[in-house]
Short mmCIF file of C-alpha atoms in Angstrom, two decimals:
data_model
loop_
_atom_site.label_atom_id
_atom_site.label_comp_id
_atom_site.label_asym_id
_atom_site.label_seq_id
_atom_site.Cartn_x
_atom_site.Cartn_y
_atom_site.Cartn_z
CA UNK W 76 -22.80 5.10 -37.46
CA UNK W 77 -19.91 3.37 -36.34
CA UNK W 78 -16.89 4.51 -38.29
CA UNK W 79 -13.88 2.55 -36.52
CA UNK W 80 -12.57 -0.85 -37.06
CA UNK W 81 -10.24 -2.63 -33.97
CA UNK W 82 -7.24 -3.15 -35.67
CA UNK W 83 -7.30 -6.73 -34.78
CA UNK W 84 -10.70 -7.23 -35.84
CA UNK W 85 -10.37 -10.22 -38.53
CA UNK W 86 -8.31 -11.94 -36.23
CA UNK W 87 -11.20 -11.78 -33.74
CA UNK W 88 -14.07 -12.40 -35.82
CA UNK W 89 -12.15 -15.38 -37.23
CA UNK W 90 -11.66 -16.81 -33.78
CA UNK W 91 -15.20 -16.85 -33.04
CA UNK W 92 -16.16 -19.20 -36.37
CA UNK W 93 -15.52 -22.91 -34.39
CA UNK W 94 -18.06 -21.52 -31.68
CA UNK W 95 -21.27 -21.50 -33.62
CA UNK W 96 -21.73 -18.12 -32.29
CA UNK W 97 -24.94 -15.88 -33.04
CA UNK W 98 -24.72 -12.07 -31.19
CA UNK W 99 -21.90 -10.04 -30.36
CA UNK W 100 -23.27 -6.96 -27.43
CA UNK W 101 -20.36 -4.38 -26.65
CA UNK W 102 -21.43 -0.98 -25.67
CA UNK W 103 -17.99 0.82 -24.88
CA UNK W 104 -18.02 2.45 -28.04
CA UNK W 105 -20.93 4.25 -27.48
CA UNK W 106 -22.45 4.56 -30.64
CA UNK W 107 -24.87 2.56 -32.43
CA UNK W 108 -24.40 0.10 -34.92
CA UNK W 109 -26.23 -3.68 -35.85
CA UNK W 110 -24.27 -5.68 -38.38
CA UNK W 111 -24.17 -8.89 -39.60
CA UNK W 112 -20.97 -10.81 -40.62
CA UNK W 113 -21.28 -14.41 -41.54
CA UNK W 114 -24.33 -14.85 -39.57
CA UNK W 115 -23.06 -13.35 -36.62
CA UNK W 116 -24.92 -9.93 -35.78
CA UNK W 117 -22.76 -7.47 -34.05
CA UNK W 118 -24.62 -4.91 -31.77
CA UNK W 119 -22.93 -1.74 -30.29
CA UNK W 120 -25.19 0.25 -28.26
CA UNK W 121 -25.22 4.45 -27.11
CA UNK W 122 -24.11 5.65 -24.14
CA UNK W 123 -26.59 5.50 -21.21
CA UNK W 124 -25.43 8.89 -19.46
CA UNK W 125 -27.38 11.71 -20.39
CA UNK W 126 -24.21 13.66 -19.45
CA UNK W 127 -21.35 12.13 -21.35
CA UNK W 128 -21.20 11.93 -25.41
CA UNK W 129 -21.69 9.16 -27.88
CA UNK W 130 -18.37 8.89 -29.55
CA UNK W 131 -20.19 8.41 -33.23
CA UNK W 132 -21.88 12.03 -32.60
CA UNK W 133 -25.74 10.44 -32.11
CA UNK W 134 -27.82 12.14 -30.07
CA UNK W 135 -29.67 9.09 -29.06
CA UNK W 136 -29.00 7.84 -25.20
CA UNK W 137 -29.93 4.48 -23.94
CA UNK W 138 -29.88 0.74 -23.27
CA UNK W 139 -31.00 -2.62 -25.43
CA UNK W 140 -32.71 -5.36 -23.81
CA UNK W 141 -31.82 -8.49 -25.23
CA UNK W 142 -34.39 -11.56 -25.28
CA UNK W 143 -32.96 -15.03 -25.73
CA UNK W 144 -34.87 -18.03 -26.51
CA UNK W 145 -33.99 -21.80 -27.32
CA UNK W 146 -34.47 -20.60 -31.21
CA UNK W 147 -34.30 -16.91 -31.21
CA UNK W 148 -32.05 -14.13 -30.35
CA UNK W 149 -34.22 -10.15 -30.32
CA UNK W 150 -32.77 -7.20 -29.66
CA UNK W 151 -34.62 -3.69 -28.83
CA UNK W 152 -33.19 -0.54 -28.04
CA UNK W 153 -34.57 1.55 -25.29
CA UNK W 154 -34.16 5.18 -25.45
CA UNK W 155 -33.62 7.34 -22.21
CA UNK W 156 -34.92 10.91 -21.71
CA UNK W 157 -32.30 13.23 -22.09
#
């Protein structure tokens, strides 16, 4: 799993409280990780390349389709052949 923090990270997550925000996608990590903080759920998705490296050491390689609906956020990772 994800084992960094940015070092500015309460600062951001703090920031994003007066915007009734629900999901947080980044990828550039490339590692995998779901949290939740404060009702916000924080997704970091693998790299997609079957030739590069996912920085947290997973083997797993892929993308995550995200489904948004007037009452419902889902989120499914899709695994690529490596």
């Amino acid at each position: 799993g994800f084992e960094g923090r940015l070092a500015n990270a309460d600062d951001v997550l703090t920031r994003l409280e007066p915007y009734n925000v629900k999901l947080v996608l980044s990828g550039h990590y490339h590692g995998s990780q779901v949290t939740d903080h404060a009702g916000v759920v924080h997704v970091t998705t693998p790299c997609c390349s079957t030739n590069a490296e996912n920085a947290d050491g997973s083997p797993e390689k892929g993308f995550r389709r995200v489904t948004l609906d007037k009452d419902q956020i889902q989120h499914e990772f899709i695994a690529v052949p490596t």
